[in-house]
Tab-separated table of C-alpha atoms in Angstrom:
chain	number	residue	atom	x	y	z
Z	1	UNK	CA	-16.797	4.647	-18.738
Z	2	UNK	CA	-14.041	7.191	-17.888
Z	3	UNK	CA	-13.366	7.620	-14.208
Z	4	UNK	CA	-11.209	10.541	-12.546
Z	5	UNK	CA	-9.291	9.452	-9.668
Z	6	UNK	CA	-8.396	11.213	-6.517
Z	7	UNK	CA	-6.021	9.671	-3.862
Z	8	UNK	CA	-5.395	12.145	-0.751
Z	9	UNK	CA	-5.585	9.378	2.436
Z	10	UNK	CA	-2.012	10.897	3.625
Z	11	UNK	CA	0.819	11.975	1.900
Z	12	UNK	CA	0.824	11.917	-1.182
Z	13	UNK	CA	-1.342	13.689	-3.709
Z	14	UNK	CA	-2.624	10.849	-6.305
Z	15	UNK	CA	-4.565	12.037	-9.505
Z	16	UNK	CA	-5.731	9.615	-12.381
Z	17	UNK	CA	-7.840	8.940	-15.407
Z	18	UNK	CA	-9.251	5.415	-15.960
Z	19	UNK	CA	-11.323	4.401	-18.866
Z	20	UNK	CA	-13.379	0.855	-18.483
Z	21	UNK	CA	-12.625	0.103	-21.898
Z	22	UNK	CA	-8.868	1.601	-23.034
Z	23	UNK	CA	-7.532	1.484	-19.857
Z	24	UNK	CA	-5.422	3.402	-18.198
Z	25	UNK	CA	-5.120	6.700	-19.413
Z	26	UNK	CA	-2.607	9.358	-17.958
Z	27	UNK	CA	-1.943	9.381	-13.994
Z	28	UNK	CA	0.418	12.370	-11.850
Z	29	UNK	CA	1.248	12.318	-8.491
Z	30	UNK	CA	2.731	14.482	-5.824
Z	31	UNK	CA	4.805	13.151	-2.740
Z	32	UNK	CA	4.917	15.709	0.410
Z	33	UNK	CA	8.276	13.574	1.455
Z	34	UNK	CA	10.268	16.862	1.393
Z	35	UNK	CA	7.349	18.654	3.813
Z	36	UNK	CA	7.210	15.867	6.016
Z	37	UNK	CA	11.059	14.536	6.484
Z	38	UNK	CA	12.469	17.414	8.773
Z	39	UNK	CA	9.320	16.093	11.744
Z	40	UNK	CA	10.533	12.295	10.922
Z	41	UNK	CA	6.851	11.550	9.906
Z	42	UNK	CA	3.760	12.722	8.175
Z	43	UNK	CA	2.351	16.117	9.780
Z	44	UNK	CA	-1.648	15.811	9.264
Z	45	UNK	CA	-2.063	19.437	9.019
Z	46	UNK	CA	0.498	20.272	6.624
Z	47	UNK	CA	-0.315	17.105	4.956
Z	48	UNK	CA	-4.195	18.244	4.086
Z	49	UNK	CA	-2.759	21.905	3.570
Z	50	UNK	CA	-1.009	20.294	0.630
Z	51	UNK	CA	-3.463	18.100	-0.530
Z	52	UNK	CA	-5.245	21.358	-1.080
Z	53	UNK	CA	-2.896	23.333	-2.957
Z	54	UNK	CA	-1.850	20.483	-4.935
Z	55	UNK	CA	-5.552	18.451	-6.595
Z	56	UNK	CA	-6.799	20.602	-8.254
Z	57	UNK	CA	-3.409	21.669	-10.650
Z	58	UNK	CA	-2.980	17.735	-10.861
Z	59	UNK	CA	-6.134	17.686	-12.285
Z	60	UNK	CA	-5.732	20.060	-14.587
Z	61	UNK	CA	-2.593	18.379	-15.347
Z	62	UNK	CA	-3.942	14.607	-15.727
Z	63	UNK	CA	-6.692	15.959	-17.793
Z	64	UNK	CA	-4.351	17.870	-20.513
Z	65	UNK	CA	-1.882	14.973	-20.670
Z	66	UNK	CA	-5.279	12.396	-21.478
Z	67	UNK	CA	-6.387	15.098	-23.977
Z	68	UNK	CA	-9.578	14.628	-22.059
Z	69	UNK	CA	-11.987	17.975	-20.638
Z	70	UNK	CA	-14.710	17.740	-18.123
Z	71	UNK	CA	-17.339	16.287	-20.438
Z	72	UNK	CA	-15.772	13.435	-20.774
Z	73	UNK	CA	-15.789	12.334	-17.767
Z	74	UNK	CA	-18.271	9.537	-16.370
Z	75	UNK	CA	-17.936	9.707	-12.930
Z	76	UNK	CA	-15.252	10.540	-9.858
Z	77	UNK	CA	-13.559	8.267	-7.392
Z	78	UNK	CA	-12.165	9.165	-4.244
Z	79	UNK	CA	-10.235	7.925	-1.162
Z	80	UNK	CA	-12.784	7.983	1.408
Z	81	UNK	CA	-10.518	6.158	3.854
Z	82	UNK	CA	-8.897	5.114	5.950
Z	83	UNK	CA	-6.495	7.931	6.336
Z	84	UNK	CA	-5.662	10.941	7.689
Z	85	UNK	CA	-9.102	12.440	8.730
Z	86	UNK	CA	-8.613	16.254	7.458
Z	87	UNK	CA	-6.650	14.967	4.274
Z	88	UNK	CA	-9.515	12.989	3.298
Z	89	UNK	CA	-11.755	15.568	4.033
Z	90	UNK	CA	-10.112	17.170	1.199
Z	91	UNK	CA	-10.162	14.662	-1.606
Z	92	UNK	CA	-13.783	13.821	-0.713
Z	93	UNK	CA	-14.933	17.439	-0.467
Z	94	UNK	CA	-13.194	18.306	-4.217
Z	95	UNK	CA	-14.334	15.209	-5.690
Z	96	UNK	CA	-18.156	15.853	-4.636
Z	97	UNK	CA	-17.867	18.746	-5.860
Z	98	UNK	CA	-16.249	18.308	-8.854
Z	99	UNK	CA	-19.182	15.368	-9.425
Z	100	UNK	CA	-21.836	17.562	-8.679
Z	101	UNK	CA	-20.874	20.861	-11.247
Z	102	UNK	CA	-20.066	18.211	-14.037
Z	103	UNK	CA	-23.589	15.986	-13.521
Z	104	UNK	CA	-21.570	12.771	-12.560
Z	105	UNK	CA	-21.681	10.750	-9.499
Z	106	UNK	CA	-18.865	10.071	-7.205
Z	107	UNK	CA	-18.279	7.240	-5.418
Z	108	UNK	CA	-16.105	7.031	-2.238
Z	109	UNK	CA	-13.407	4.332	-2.315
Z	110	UNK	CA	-11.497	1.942	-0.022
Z	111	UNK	CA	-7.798	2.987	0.379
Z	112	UNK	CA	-6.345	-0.714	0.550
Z	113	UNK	CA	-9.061	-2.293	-1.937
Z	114	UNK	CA	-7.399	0.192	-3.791
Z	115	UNK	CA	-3.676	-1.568	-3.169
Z	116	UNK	CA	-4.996	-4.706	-3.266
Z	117	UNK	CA	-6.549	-4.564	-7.011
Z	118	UNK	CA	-3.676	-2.193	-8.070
Z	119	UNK	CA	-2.162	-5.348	-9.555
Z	120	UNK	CA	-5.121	-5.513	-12.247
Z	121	UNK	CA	-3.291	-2.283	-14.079
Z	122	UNK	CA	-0.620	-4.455	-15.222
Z	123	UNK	CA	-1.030	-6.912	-18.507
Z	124	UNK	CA	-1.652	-10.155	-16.697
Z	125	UNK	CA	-3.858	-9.638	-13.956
Z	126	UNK	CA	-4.353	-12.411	-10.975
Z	127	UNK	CA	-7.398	-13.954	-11.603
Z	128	UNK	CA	-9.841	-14.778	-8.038
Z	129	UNK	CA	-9.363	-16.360	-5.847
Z	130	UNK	CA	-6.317	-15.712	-4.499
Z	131	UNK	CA	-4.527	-14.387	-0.899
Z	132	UNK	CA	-3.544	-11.202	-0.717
Z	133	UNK	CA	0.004	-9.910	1.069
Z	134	UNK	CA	-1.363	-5.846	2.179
Z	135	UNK	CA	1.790	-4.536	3.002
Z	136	UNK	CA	1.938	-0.493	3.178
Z	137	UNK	CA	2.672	1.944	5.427
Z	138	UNK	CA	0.116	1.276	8.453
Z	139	UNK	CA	-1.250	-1.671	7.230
Z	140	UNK	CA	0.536	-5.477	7.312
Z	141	UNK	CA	-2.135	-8.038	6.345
Z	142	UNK	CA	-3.273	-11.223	4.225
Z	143	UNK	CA	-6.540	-11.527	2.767
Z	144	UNK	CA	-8.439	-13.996	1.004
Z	145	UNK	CA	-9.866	-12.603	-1.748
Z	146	UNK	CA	-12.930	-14.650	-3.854
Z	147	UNK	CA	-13.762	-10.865	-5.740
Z	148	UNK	CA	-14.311	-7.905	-5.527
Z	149	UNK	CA	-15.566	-7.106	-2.279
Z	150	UNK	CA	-15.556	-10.886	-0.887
Z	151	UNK	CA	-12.939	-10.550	1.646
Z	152	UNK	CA	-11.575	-12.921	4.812
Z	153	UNK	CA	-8.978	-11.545	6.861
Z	154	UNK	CA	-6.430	-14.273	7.558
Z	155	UNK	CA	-3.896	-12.566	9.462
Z	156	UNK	CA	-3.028	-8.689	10.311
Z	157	UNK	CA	-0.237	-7.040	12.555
Z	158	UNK	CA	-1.002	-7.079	16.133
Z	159	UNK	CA	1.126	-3.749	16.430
Z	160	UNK	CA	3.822	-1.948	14.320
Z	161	UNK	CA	2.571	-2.403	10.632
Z	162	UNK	CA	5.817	-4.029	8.436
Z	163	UNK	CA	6.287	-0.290	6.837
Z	164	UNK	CA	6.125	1.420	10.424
Z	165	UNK	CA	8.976	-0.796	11.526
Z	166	UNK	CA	11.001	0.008	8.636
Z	167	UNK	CA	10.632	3.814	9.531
Z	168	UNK	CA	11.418	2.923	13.095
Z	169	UNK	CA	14.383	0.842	12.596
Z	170	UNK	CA	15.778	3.555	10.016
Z	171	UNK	CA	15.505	6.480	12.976
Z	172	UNK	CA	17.045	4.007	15.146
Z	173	UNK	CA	19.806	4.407	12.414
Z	174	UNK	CA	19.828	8.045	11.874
Z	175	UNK	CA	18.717	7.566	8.515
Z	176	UNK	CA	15.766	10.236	6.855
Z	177	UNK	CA	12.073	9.484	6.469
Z	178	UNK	CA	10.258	7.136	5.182
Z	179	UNK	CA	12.678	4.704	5.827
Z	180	UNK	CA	11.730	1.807	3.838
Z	181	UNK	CA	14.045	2.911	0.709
Z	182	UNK	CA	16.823	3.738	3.181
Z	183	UNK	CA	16.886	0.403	4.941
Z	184	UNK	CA	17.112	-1.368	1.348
Z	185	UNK	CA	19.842	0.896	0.067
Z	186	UNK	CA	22.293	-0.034	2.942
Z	187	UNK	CA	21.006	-3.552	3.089
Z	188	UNK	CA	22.463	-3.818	0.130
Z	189	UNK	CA	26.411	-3.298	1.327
Z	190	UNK	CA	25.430	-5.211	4.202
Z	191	UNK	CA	27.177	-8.676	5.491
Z	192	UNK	CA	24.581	-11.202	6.156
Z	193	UNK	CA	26.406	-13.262	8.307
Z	194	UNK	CA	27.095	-10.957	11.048
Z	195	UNK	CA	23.634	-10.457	12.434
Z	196	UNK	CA	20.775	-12.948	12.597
Z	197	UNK	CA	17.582	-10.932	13.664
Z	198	UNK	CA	14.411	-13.202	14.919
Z	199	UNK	CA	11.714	-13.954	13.125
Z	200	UNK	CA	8.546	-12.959	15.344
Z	201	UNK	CA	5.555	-15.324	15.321
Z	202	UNK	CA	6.737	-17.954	13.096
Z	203	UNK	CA	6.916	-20.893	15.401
Z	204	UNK	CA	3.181	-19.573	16.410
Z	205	UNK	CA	0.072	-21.017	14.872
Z	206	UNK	CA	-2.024	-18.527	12.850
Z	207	UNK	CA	-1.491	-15.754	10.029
Z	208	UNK	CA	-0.825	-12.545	12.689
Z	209	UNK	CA	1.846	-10.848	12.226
Z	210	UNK	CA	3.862	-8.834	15.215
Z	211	UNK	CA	6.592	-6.486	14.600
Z	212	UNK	CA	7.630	-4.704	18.036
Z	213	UNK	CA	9.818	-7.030	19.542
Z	214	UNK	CA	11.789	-6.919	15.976
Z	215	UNK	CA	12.047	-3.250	16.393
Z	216	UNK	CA	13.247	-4.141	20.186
Z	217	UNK	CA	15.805	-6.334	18.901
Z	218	UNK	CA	17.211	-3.854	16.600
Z	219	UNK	CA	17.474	-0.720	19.053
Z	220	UNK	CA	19.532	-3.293	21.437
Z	221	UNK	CA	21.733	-4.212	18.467
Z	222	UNK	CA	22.134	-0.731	17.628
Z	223	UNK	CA	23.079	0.741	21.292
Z	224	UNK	CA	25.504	-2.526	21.746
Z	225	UNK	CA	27.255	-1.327	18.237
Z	226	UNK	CA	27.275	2.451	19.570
Z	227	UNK	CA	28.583	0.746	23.470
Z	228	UNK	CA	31.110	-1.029	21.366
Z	229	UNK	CA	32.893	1.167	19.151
Z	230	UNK	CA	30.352	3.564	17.725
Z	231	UNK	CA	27.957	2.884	14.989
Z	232	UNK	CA	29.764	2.986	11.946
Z	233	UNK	CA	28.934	3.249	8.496
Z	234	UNK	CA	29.117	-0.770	8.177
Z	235	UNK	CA	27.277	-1.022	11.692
Z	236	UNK	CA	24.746	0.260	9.516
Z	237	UNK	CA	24.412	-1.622	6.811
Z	238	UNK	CA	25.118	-4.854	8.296
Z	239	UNK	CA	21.913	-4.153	10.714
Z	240	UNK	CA	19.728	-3.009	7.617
Z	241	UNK	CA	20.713	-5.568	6.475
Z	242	UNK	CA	19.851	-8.015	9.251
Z	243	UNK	CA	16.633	-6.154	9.607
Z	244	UNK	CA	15.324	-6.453	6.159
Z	245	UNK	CA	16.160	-10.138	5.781
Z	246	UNK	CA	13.888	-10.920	9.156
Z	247	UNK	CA	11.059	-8.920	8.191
Z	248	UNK	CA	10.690	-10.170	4.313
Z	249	UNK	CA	11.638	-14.083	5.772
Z	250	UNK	CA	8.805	-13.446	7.825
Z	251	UNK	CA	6.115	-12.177	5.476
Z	252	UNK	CA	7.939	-15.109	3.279
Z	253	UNK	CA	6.541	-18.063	6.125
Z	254	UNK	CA	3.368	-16.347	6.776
Z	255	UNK	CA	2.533	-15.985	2.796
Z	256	UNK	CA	3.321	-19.436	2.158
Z	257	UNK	CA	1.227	-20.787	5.432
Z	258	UNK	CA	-1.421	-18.522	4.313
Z	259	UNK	CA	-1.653	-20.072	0.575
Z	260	UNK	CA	-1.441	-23.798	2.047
Z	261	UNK	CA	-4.107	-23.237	4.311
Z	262	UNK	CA	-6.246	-21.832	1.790
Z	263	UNK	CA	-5.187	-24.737	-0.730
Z	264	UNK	CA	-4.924	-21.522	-3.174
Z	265	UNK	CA	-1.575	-21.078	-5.319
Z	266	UNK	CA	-1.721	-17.200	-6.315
Z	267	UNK	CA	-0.971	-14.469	-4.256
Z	268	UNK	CA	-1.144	-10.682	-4.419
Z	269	UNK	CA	0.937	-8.327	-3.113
Z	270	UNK	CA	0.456	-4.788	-2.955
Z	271	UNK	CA	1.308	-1.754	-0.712
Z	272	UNK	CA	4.429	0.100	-0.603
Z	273	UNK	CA	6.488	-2.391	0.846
Z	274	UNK	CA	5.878	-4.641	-2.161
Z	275	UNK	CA	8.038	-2.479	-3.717
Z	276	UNK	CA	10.896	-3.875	-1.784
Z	277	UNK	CA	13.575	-5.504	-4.221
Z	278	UNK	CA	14.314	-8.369	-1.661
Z	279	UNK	CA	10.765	-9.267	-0.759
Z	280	UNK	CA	9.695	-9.760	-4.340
Z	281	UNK	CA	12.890	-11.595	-4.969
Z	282	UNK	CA	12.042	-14.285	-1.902
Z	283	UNK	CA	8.676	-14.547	-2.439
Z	284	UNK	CA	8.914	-15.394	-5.971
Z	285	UNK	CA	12.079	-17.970	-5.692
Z	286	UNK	CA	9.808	-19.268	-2.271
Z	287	UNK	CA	6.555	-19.669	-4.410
Z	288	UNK	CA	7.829	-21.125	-7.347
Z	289	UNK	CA	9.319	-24.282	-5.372
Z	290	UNK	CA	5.271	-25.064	-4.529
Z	291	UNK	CA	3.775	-24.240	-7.651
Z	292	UNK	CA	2.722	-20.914	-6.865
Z	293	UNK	CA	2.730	-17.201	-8.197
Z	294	UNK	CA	3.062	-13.924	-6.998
Z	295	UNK	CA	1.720	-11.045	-8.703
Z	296	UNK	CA	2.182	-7.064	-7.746
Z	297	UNK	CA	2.045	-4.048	-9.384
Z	298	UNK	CA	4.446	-2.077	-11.482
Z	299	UNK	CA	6.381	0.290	-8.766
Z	300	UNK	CA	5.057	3.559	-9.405
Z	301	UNK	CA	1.676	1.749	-8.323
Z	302	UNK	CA	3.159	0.323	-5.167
Z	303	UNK	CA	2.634	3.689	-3.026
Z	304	UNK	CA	-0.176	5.468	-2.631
Z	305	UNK	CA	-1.623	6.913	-6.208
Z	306	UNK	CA	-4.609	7.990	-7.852
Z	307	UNK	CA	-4.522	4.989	-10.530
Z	308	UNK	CA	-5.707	2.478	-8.489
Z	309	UNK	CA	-8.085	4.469	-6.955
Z	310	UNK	CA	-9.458	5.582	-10.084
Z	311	UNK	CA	-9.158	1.572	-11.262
Z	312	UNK	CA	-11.394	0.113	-7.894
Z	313	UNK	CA	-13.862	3.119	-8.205
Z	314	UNK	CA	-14.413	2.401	-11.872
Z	315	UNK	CA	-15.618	-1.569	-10.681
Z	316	UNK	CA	-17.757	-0.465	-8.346
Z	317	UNK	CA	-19.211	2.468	-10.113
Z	318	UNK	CA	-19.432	0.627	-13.079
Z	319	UNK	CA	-21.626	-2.096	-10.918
Z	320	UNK	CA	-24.249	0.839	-9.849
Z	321	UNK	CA	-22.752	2.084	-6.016
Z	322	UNK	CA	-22.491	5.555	-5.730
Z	323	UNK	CA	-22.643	8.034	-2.810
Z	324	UNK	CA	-25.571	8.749	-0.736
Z	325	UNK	CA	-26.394	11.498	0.938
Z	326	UNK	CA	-24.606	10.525	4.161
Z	327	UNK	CA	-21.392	9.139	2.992
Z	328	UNK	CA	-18.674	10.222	5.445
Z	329	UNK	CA	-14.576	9.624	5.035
Z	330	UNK	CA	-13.593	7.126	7.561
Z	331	UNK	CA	-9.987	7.312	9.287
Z	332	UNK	CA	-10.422	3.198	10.239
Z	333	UNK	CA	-12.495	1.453	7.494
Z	334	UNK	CA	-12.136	-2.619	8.298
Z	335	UNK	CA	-12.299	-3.847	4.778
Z	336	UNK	CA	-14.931	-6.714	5.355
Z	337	UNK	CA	-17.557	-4.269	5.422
Z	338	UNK	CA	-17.153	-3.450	1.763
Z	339	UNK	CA	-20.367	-4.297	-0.484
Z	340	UNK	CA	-19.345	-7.381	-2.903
Z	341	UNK	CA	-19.870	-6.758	-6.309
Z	342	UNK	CA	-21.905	-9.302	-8.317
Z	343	UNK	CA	-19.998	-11.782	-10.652
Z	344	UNK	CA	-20.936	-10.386	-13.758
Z	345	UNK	CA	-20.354	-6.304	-12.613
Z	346	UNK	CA	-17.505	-4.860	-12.802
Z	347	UNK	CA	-14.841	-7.048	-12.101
Z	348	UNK	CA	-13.644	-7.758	-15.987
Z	349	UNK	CA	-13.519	-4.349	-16.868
């Protein structure tokens, strides 16, 4: 079964071609970053204005590099949320469309079941049960996961998502958006014994997560820097530094509680944040003292892309759910609601 992928939920433009039974076959994608990084954020209006100049050349593009042509194709997945309303307007609208001239259905698709099986690309896939670690850029939470579509929530941000308080803390910083890959780049040059951020919510019971009074704690560090002498170049990378050490130690404790309470040893972690150097580095070395092991995905599958929308769709199409007539794109989509699949559908493809 050959699935075309199409991920629009916000800024980036995400275009792939899965096949059930060879795997993954070509994938493109186009980031709006430059748009976007003179507002300090994603624009939703220039984002879907993007979205729509961009799908269907990707497409085109996906479909030469495959050396695949319409009739091929099986069926069409699509981010139907959550997201950006208007940008997945978009995707859904082209891939309906798309499904309907070429005779195939199309199936709408969860944005973050799409992170959290992205790790099922890769050679050696996690096998269920396991917790998942969500971590991209509005999301921050831990799942148990029995299969596809049987999902607990175990913990979630309370506010600021991990990924939102890395863009914070890098404006606080004067550095461009997003601000995840700026924080790590200085954290890098940074001393780690100058600072020692908090921890939030560690010494609470429970899997929540809460990221504001981090973000608190780092604007006060920043003005006292600025008060002091003016924020210099090391200022800088001695708070990144500081800050990204507080925020992975914390997802470290909460993914190890999380595992112990659900007497599980394997844990998932996808999102863009996974893609983090540091946090892969701690939560490996943290696991591997208990027994346990993490799996992601390769980086290029960390953000937002149309592979592992194309890879979720293909389970789920491949276990009989398509659209119906009223399917509608959903800007907040809780992930429990999803439909499991059965044991024997779709989930060893």
């Amino acid at each position: 079964m050959l699935i075309l992928g199409l991920e629009t939920s916000c800024d980036e433009t995400g275009v792939a071609l899965y096949d059930t039974t060879r795997g993954l076959l070509a994938h493109s994608l186009f980031s709006q970053v430059d748009i976007h990084v003179e507002y300090g954020g994603v624009v939703p209006e220039l984002a879907s204005r993007d979205h729509v100049r961009k799908a269907l050349p990707l497409i085109e593009e996906v479909l030469a590099a495959a050396e695949c042509s319409p009739e091929d194709i099986d069926g069409v997945a699509y981010t139907a949320g959550p997201g950006l309303i208007g940008a997945l307007m978009v995707g859904a609208t082209l891939a309906r469309a798309l499904a309907w001239g070429w005779g195939v259905p199309s199936l709408g698709v969860h944005h973050m079941e799409g992170h959290l099986l992205a790790p099922m690309l890769e050679p050696e896939r996690p096998e269920f049960p396991f917790v998942a670690l969500l971590v991209s850029g509005g999301h921050t939470q831990l799942v148990r996961v029995d299969g596809i579509g049987q999902y607990r929530l175990l913990g979630e941000s309370l506010d600021d998502a991990a990924g939102e308080a890395f863009d914070k803390a890098a404006k606080m910083l004067d550095l461009p958006y997003p601000g995840g890959p700026h924080i790590a780049r200085l954290a890098e040059q940074g001393n780690p014994d100058r600072f020692n951020f908090p921890r939030p919510m560690v010494n609470r019971p429970g899997l929540d997560f809460s990221f504001s009074g981090l973000k608190t704690y780092t604007l006060n560090t920043v003005n006292d820097c600025r008060e002091a002498s003016g924020l210099t170049e090391q200022d800088k990378c001695d708070i990144a530094r500081a800050f990204e050490e507080a925020v992975v130690g914390t997802l470290v404790i909460k993914c190890r509680r999380a595992l112990q309470q659900e007497q599980l040893s394997t844990l998932v972690m996808a999102g863009g944040v996974s893609a983090n150097r540091n946090l892969r580095a701690s939560l490996g070395k943290a696991l591997a003292k208990e027994g346990a092991r993490v799996f992601y995905p390769a980086p290029e599958f960390c953000t937002d892309n149309g592979a592992m929308i194309a890879y979720a769709g293909a389970q789920r199409l491949l276990a009989g759910q398509v659209d119906g007539e009223n399917t509608a794109v959903r800007a907040r989509w809780p992930m429990t609601e999803l439909p499991p699949l059965n044991e024997q559908q779709g989930a060893g493809a």
